[in-house]
Structures are given as C-alpha cells and as structure tokens.
Short mmCIF file of C-alpha atoms in Angstrom, two decimals:
data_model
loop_
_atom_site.label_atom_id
_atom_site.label_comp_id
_atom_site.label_asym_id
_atom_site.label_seq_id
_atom_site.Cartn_x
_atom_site.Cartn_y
_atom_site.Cartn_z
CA UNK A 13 -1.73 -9.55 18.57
CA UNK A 14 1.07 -7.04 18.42
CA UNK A 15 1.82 -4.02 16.20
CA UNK A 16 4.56 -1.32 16.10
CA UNK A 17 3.67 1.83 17.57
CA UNK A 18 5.49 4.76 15.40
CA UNK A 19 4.26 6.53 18.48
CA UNK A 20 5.87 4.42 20.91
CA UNK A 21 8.71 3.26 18.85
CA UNK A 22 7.91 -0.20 20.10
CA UNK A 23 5.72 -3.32 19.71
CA UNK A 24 2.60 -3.13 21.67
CA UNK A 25 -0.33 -5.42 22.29
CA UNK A 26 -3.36 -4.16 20.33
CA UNK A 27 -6.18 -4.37 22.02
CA UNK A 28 -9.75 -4.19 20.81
CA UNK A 29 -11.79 -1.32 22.85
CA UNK A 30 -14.33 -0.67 19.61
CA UNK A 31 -16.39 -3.02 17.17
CA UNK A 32 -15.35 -2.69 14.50
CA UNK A 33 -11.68 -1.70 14.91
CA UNK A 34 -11.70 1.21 13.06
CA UNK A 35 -9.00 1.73 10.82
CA UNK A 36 -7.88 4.67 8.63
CA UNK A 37 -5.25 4.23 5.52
CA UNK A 38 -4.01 6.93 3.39
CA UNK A 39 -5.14 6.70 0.05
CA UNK A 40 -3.55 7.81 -3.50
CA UNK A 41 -3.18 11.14 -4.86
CA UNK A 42 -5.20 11.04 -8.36
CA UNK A 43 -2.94 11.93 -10.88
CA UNK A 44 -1.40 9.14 -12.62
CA UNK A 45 -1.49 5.15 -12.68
CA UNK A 46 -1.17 3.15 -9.32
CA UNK A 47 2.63 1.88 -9.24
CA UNK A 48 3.95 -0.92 -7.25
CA UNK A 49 4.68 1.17 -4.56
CA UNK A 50 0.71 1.83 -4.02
CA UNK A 51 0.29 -1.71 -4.40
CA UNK A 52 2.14 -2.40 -1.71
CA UNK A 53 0.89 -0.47 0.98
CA UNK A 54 -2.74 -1.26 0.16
CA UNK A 55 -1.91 -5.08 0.41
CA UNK A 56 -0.49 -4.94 3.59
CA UNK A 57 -3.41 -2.73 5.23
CA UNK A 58 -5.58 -4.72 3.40
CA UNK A 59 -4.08 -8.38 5.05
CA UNK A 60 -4.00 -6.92 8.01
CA UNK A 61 -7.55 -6.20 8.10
CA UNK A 62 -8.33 -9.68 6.51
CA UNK A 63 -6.33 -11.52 9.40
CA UNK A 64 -8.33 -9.49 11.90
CA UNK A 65 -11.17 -10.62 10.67
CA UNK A 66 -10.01 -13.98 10.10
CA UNK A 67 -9.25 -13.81 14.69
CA UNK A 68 -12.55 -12.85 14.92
CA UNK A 69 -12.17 -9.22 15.15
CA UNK A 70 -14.38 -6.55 13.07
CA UNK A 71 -12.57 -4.18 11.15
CA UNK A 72 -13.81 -0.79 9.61
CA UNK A 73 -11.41 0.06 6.92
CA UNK A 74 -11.35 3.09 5.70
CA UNK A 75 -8.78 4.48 2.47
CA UNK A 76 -9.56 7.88 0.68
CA UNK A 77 -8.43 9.70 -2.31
CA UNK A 78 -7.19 12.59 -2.71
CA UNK A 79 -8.65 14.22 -5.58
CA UNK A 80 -7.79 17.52 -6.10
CA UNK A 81 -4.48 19.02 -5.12
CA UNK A 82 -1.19 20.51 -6.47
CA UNK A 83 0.23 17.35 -8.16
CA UNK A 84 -2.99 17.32 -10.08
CA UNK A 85 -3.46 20.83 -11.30
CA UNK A 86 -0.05 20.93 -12.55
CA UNK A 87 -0.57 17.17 -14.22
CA UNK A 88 -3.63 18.32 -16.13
CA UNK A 89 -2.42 21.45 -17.14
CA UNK A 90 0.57 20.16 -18.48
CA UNK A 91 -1.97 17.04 -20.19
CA UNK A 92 -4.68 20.14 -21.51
CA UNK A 93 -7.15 17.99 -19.91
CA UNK A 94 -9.76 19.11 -16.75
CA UNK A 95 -8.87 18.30 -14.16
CA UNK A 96 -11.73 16.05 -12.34
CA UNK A 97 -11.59 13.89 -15.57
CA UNK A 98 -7.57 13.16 -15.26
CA UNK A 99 -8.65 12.65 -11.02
CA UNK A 100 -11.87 10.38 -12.29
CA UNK A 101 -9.56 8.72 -14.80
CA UNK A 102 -7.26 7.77 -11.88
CA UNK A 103 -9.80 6.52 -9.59
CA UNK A 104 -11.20 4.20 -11.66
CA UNK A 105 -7.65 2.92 -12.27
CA UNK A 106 -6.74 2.55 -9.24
CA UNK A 107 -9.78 0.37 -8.25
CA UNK A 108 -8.99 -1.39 -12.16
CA UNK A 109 -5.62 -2.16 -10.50
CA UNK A 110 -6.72 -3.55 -7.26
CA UNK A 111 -9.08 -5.42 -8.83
CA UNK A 112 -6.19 -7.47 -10.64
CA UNK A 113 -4.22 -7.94 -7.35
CA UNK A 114 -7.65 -9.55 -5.48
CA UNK A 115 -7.53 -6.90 -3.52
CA UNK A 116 -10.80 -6.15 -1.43
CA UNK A 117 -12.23 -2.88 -1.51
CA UNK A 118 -12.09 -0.84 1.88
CA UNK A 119 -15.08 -0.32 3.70
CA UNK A 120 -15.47 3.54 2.52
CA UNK A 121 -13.15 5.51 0.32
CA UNK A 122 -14.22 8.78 0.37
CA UNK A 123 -12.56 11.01 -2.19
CA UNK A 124 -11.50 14.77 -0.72
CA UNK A 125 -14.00 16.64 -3.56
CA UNK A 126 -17.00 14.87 -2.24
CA UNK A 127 -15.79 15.79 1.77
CA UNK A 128 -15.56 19.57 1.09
CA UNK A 129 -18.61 20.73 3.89
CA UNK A 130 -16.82 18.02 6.18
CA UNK A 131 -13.79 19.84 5.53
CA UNK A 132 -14.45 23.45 6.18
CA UNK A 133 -16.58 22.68 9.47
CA UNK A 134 -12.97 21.04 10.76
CA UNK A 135 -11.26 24.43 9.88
CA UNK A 136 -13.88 26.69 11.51
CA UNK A 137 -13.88 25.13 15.09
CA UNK A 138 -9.82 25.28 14.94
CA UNK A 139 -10.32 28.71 13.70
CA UNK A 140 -12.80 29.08 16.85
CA UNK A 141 -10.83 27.58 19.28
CA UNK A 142 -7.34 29.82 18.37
CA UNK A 143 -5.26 27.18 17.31
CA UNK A 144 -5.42 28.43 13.68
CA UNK A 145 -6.07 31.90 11.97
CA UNK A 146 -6.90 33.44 9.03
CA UNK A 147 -4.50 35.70 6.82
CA UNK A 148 -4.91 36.74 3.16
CA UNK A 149 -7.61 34.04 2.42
CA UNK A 150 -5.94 30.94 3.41
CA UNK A 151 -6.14 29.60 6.77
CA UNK A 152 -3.03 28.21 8.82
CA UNK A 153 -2.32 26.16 11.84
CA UNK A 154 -0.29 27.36 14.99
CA UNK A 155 2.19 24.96 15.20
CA UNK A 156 3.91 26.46 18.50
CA UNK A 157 0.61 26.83 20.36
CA UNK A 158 0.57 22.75 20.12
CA UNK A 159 3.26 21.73 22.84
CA UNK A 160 3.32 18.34 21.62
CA UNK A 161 3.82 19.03 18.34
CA UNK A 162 6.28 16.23 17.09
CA UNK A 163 5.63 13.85 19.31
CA UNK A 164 5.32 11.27 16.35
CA UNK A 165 8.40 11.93 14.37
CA UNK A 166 10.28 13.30 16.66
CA UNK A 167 10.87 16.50 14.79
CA UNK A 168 11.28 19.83 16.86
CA UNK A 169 9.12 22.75 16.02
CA UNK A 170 12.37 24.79 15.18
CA UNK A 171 13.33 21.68 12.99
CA UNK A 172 10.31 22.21 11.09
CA UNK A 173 10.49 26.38 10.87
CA UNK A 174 14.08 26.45 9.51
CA UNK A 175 12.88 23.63 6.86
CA UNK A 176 9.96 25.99 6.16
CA UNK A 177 12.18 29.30 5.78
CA UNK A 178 13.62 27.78 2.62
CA UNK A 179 9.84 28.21 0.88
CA UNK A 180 8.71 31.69 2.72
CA UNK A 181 5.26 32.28 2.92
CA UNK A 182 4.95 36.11 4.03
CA UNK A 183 1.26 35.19 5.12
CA UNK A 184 2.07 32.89 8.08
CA UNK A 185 2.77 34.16 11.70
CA UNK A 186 5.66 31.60 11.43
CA UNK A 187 7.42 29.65 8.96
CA UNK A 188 6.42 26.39 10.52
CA UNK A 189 2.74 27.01 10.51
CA UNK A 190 0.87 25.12 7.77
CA UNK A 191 -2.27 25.60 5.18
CA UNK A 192 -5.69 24.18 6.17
CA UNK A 193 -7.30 26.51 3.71
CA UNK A 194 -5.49 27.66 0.45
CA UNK A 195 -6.97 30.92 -1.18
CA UNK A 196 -8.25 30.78 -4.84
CA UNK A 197 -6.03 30.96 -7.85
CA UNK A 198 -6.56 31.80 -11.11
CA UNK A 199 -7.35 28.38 -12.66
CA UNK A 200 -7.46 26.43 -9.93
CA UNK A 201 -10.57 24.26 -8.82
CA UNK A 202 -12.39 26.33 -5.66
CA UNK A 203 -14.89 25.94 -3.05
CA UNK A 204 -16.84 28.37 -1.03
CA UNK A 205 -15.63 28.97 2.45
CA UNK A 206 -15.80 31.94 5.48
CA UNK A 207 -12.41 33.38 4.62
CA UNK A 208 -13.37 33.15 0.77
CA UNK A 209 -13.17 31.04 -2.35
CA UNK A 210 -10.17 27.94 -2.61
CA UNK A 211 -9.67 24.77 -1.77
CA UNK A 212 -8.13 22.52 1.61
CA UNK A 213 -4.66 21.41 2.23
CA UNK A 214 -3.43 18.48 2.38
CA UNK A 215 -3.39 17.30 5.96
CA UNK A 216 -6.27 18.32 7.40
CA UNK A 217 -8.09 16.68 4.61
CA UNK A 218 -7.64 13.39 5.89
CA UNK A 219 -8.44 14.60 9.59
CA UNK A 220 -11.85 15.26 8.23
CA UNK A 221 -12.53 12.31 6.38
CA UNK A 222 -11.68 9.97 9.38
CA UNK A 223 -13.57 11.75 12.01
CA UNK A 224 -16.34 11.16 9.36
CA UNK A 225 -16.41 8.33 9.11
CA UNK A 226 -14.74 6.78 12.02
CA UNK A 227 -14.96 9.38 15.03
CA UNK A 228 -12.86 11.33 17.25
CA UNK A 229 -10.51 8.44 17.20
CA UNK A 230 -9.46 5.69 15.42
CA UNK A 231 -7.50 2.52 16.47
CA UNK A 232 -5.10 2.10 13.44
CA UNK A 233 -3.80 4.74 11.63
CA UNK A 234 -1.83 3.12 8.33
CA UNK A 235 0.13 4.54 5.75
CA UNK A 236 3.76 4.64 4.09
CA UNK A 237 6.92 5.77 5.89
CA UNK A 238 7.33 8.39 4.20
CA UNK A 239 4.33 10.34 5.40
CA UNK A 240 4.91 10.03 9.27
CA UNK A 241 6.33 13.56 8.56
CA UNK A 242 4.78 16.37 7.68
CA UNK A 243 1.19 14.58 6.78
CA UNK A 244 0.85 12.41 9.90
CA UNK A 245 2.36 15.00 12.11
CA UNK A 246 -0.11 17.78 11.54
CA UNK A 247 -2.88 15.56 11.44
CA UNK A 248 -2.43 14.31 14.46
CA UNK A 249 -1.79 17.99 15.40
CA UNK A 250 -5.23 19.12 14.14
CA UNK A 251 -7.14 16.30 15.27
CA UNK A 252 -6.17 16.49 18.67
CA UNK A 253 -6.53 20.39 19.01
CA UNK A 254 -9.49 20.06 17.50
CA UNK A 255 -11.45 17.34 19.73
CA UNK A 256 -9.41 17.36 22.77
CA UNK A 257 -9.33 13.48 22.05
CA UNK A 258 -5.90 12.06 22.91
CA UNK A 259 -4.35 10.30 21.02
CA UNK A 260 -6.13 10.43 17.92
CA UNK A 261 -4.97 7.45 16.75
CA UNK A 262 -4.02 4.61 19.40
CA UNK A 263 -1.86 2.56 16.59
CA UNK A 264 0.28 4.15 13.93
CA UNK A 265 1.09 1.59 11.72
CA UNK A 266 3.87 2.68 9.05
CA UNK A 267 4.96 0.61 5.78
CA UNK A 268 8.40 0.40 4.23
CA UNK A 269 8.73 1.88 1.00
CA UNK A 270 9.59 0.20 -2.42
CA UNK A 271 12.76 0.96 -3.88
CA UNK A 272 14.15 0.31 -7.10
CA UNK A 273 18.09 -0.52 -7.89
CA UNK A 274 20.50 2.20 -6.00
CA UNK A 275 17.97 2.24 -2.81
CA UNK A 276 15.44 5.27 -4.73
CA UNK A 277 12.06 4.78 -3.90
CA UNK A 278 9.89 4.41 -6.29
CA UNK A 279 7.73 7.39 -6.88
CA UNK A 280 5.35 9.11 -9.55
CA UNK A 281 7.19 12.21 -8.68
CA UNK A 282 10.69 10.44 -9.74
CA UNK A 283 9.27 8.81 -12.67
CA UNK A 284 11.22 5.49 -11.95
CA UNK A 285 7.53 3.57 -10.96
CA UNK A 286 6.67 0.40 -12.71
CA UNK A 287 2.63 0.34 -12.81
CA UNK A 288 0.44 -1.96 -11.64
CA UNK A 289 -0.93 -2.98 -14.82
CA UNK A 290 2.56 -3.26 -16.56
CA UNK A 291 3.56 -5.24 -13.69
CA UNK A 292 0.50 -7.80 -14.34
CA UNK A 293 1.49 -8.76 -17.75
CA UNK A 294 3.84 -10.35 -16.74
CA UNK A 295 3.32 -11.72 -13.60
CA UNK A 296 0.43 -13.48 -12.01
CA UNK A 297 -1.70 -11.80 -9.23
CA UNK A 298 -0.22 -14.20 -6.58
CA UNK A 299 2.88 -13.67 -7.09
CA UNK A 300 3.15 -10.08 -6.87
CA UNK A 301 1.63 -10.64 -3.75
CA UNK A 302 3.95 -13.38 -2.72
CA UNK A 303 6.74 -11.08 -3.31
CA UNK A 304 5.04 -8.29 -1.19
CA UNK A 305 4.44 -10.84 1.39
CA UNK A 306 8.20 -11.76 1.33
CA UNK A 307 9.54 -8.70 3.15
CA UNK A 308 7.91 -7.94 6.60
CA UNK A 309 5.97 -4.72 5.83
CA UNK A 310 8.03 -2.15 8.34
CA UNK A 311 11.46 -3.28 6.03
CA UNK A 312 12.01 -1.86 2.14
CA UNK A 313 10.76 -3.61 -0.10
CA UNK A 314 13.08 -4.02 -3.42
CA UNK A 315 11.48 -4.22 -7.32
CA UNK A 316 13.76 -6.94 -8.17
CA UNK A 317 12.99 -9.29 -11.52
CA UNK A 318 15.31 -12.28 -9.81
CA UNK A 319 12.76 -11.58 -6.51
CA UNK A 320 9.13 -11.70 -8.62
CA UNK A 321 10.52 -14.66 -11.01
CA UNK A 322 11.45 -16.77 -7.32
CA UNK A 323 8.02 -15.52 -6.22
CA UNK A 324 6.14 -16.97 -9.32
CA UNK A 325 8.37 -20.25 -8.78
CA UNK A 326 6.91 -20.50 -5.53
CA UNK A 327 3.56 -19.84 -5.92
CA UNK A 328 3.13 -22.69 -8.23
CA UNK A 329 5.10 -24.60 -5.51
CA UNK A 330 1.88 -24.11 -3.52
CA UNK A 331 -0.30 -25.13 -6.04
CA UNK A 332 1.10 -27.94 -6.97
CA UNK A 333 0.56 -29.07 -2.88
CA UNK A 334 -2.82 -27.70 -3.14
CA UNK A 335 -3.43 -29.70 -6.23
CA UNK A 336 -1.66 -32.94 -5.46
CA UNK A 337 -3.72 -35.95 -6.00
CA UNK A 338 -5.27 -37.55 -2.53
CA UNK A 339 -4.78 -40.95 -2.70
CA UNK A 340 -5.31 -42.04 0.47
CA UNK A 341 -8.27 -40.59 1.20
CA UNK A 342 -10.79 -42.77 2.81
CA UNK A 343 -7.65 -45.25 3.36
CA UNK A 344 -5.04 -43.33 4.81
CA UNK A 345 -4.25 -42.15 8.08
CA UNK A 346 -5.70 -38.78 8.04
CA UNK A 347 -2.28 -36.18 8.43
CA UNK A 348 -3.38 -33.24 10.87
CA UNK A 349 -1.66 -30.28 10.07
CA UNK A 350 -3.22 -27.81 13.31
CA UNK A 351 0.70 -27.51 14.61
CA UNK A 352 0.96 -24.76 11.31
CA UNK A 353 -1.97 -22.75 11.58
CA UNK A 354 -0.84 -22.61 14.96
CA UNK A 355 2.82 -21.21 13.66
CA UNK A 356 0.79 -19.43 11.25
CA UNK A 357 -1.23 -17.22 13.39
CA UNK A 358 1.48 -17.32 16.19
CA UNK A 359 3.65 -15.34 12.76
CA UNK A 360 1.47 -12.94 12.06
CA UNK A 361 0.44 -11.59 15.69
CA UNK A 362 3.87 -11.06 15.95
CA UNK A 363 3.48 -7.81 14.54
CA UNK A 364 1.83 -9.34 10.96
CA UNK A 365 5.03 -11.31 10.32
CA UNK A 366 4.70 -13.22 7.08
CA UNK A 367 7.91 -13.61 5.70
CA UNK A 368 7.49 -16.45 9.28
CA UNK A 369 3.61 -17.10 8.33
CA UNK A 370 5.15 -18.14 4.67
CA UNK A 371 7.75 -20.30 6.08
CA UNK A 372 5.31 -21.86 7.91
CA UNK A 373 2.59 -22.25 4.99
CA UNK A 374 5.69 -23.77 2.81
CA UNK A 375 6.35 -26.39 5.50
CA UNK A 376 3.26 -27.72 5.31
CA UNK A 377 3.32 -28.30 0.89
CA UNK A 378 6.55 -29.86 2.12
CA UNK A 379 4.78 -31.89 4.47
CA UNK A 380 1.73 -32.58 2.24
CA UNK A 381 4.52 -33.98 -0.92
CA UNK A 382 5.86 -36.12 2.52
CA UNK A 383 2.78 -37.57 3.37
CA UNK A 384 0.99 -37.75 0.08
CA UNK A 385 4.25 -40.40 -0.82
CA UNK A 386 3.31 -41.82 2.75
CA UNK A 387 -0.27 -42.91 1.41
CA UNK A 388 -1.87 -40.53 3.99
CA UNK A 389 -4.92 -38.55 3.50
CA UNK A 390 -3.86 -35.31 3.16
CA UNK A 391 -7.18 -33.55 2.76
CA UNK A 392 -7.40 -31.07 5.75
CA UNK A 393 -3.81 -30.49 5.08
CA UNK A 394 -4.46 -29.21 1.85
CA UNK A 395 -7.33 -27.28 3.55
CA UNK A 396 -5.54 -26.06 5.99
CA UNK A 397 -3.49 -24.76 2.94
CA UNK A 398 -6.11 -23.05 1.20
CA UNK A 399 -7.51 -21.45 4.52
CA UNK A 400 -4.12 -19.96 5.36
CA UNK A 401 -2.82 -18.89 2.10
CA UNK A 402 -6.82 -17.13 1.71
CA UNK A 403 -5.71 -15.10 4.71
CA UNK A 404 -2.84 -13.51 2.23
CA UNK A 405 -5.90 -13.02 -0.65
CA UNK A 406 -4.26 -16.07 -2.66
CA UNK A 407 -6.16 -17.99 -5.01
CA UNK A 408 -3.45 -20.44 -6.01
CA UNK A 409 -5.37 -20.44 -9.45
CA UNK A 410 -3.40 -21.43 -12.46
CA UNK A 411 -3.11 -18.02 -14.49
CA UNK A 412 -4.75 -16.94 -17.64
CA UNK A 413 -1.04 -17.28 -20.14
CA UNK A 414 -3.19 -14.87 -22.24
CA UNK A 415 -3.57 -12.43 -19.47
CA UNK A 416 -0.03 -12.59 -18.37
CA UNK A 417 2.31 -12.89 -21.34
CA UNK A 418 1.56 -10.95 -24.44
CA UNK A 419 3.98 -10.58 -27.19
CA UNK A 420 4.59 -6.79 -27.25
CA UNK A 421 5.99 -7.67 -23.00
CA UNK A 422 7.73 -10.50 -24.75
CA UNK A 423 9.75 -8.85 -27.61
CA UNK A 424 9.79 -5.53 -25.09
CA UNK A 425 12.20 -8.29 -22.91
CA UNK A 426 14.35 -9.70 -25.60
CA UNK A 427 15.05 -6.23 -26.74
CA UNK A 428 16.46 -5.28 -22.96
CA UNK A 429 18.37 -8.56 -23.00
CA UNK A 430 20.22 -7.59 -26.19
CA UNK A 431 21.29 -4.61 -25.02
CA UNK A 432 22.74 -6.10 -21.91
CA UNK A 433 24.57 -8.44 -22.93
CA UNK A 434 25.58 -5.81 -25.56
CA UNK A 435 27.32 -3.90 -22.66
CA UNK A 436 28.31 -7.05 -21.39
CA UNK A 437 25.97 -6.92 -18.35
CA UNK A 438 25.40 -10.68 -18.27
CA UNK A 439 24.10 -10.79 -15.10
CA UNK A 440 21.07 -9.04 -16.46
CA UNK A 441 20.48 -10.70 -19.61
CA UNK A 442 20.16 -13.91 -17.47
CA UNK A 443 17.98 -12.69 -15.34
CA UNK A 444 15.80 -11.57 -18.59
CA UNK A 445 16.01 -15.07 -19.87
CA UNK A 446 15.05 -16.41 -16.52
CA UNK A 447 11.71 -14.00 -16.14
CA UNK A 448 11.37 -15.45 -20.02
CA UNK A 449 11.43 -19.00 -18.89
CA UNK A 450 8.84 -18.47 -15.88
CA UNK A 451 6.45 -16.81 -18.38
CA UNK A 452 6.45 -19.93 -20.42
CA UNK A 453 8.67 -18.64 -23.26
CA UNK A 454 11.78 -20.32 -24.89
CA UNK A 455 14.65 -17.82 -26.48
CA UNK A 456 17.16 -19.27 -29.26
CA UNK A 457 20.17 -17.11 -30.16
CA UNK A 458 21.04 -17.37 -33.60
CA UNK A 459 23.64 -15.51 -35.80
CA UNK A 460 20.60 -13.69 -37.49
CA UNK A 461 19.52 -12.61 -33.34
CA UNK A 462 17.13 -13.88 -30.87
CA UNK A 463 14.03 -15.45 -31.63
CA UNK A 464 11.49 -17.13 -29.45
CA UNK A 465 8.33 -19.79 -28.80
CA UNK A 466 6.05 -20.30 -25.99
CA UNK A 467 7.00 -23.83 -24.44
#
C-alpha cells in the first residue's frame, strides 16, 4: 500500500514494522458542534484504518480532544457557562455525531484535561535537556536550537519569527519560540506545575498524548491540511528533541479541507460550518459519506447541495444492486465478480483512492443489473458488494424518512427557494427543488405561493 508522505512530498510504500500500526489523528477542539469539516477528516482516518484492517493489518487508532484551551475560555465566557460543561457538552456531541455517520470509535481518545501529569513530565525533560526554558511562568521551546526545524512544511525559522513579531511576546528569547506551558490567568482553568500554576499549549499537548499511548513513535500521523503548520511542526519539533527518536512519525498523512462556495473553508472560527446533525436531516448517513468518499482525501472537498443530492441518487443506485431479486440462483451460471475487489483494493493502495475504488464498486451494480437480466446467479456478486462497500462503513440500509426529512428542514428549504428565485437566482431554486425531490417531497407553485406533500 502507498501513502503520501507530507514529509517526503511523495508517495511511499508503507510498510508495517509494528503490530498494531499505530496511528495518531488530531482530534476536535471542544467548543461548539462537529461541522462537516470534522466529519470529514474523521471518515477518512477512520477508512483508512478499516481498509487496513480489512488487508490484514492491525491498527491502533488513536484521536484526542482537546478540552481546554483559548477557543473555549473565550466561548464559555461569552455563553456564562463553565467551562468543562460547554467542553463535556461538546464531547458528547461529537461522539452523538459520529454515531449518526457509522463512524467507529478510535481505539483511545484521550481528552487533554485527563493527560495533564502526562503533560508536564514532557515539558520537564525538554526543560532538562535545554531545548526549552522557563520565563515569567510559562515555559517555551527553542526553536533555533532545533536545526531541522521546518523540515515538514518547509517553513524557515526566520519565516516563522517575522510571523511571530506581529503578536510580541516580551517573555520569549525569540519571537519564533512557542508556549509549552502558559502561566495562570485570572479566570482561566489551571493546573499545578514546577514553574507555577496554568495550563499546556497547544502542540505539545498532542506530543504527550501519543507517546502515551503509542510510544516514541508512531507510524501514521493524520490530520487536516491546515495544521501541518504551526501544530504539526512543533510537535514534531518537541517530540524529536525530546526522545532523540527520528522521525517521530514515519507517515504524515494530511486531508484536504472542506470549503464552502468562493473556496472558504469551512470553519467554527468563520461561522460559515454546516453541522453534522443539520446535515443529517436531510441526508442519509451513506450519502454524506458517499460524497466524502467522492473526492480523494489529499484534494478539497466542496459542500455542494447538487454534490450530496447526486450522492443520495447513487447510494440508492447501490442498493437497489444489493437488493435486486436473485433469480437464478441455484439455476444460473454463478457470475464471479473477484476481477473488482481486485480493482477495488488495487484503488485504494494507491494512496486510499476511492473516488477509483467507487468506480469500481459501481461497475459491478452495473454488472449485477447485466447479469441479473442474463438469468445468472448473482449472489457473490452482490456479496462482493456488500463486503466492499462495508470497507467505506456503508450499510446500504433504506433510511428512516422520519429521521431524515422533518418539516421545519422542509419549509426551512422552500423558504430559501423563494428567495432565490426572488433575486432571480434560478440556478439555486432548482437545485432546492432537486434536494426536495431526493428527500421524497413534491413542491406546487401556486398564485397563493408554494406548498408541498411527501410523494
């Protein structure tokens, strides 16, 4: 099997030197509902762990939370609520959400609060060894004593310092150094430490919790593109200066982000994020993950209504193959359909292609419909099917209607549709009436407005 390197810039066969593989994935910051975008880079790290295991090859998967931390203190302050409840509200969420995309759980997901002993030990043996120091209460890492800092994105260290000048810290021995250790403020959580009361930073949290759990080094390292720099930089930074194991991680694995119309990423902190649980009344499980699975995982992804509606349409494609009446069984000439597993798996060790692994899994409901008119016994073809599409964690189960399409979503959609083809942006309003159709629901446009029935 092959995987980009974000190290290496280039593909490079993985091969298994531990059992399990262990694998480390950078969790969710607690402070609001899991969007899309979270959805998506759990899937993929959670496929590619299935279709390890599904080659034979043990995986260790391991996806914290952070728990307490900047974005937090200010949400909760702003919300007059503590703190650990708005984090504890979040976590059980987030698992709420996965739960509704079939998503397995990781292995271990430690959450930062419960990690803090883990945490300061890291600190002290950097703070031992030189490469970080002490100053004021908070505790910073010497960016230019590491000479190959920025090996992973490619930034330079003077890069980094003239970013850092434009938020001075007059505590650090340079601009580019960053916080292991942040000293106690008023009203912010705190933990007792050697250079006094407050709480980690951000990167070396996640050091901690995966030599924890996994050891001096792990063999995949996953999480969004948008953290190969400053988060996976300086953890690779710490890690390394502070076992003297190199490379910490063997594989960085990096998803492409989700964007929403005019290329933005969708993000909490932008406030343009559709949430999980919005996003599952009105589609069905397998098709969000049919549309994550349509996009190879390194390439954007794009919230599209046009892309999820296509996505629903062709899940029930595959159920419909999966479902298709046998009749020649015990008659028929059995129909073998090895040749696409063999596509299949040949797809997704390129580097976990599956926009290739789906073409090949919608070949063969093609090729079921084919033979089914045929008279042959398409049995371990529609196996084969169900064993493939199981890899992807989809259950090609017909949807709940009263789980998916509820009438406040419903009117929520006319009323959008009005008001595009109010400002004449027709290309919109059909797209509304399209999503309207796939969730079973029939608009009529009368001189009095729009009403509607479920078909």
């Amino acid at each position: 099997m092959q995987l980009y390197n974000t190290l290496t810039r280039q593909k490079e066969e993985f091969k298994q030197i531990s059992d399990p593989v262990r694998m480390y994935v950078c969790g969710v910051t607690t402070y609001d509902e899991p969007h899309l975008g979270h959805a998506l880079a759990t899937v993929i790290f959670e496929v590619l762990q299935s279709y390890m295991q599904y080659r034979g090859i043990n995986v260790k998967r391991v996806q914290n939370f952070t728990d307490v931390d900047d974005k937090i203190i200010d949400r909760a302050a702003e919300n007059g609520v503590d703190w650990f409840d708005l984090t504890q509200e979040h976590v059980d969420s987030f698992f709420e959400a996965m739960d509704g995309l079939n998503v397995k759980r990781a292995d271990v997901h430690p959450r930062v609060t419960e990690e803090i002993d883990h945490i300061v030990a890291l600190i002290g043996e950097l703070v031992n060894s030189g490469a970080a120091y002490e100053a004021g209460g908070s505790v910073y890492y010497r960016v230019r004593r590491n000479e190959q800092y920025g090996k992973l994105s490619g930034r330079t260290v003077d890069g980094v310092a003239e970013l850092a000048r434009l938020e001075p810290d007059l505590l650090k021995e340079n601009p580019e150094d960053f916080a292991l250790w942040k000293a106690w403020k008023p009203g912010e959580p705190s933990w007792e430490s050697p250079w006094g009361p407050g709480r980690p930073g951000w990167h070396i949290e996640c050091s901690a919790m995966a030599r924890r759990y996994l050891g001096d080094q792990v063999d995949i390292h996953g999480g969004g593109l948008d953290l190969v720099f400053p988060h996976h930089e300086n953890e690779v930074a710490q890690s390394e200066s502070a076992t003297g194991v190199v490379p910490f991680a063997r594989f960085w694995v990096h998803n492409g982000l989700l964007r929403m119309g005019g290329d933005q990423k969708m993000s909490k902190s932008l406030g343009n994020f559709v949430t999980v649980r919005d996003a599952l009344k009105t589609y069905s499980t397998d098709a969000i993950r049919m549309w994550v699975f349509q996009s190879h995982y390194r390439s954007p992804a794009t919230y599209d209504v046009e892309n999820l509606v296509a996505a629903e349409r062709a899940v029930r494609r595959l159920r419909q193959a999966a479902e298709a009446v046998n009749a020649g069984i015990g008659t028929g000439e059995a129909y073998d359909a090895d040749h696409v597993r063999q596509r299949f798996v040949e797809a997704m060790d390129d580097d976990l292609n599956t926009p290739r692994a789906l073409a090949a899994i919608f070949d063969l409901a093609r090729e079921i419909f084919t033979e089914q008119a045929k008279g042959s016994d398409i049995s371990d073809a529609q196996a084969t099917l169900r064993e493939l599409v199981g890899v992807l964690g989809l259950t090609l189960e017909e949807p709940d209607s009263n789980d998916t399409t509820d009438d406040a979503k419903i009117e929520e959609l006319i009323e959008k549709r009005q008001s595009a083809r109010q400002d004449r942006d027709y290309t919109t309003a059909d797209q509304i009436r399209d999503q309207l159709a796939e969730m079973g629901v029939e608009i009529m446009d009368t001189p009095q407005g729009t009403t509607w029935r479920r078909a």
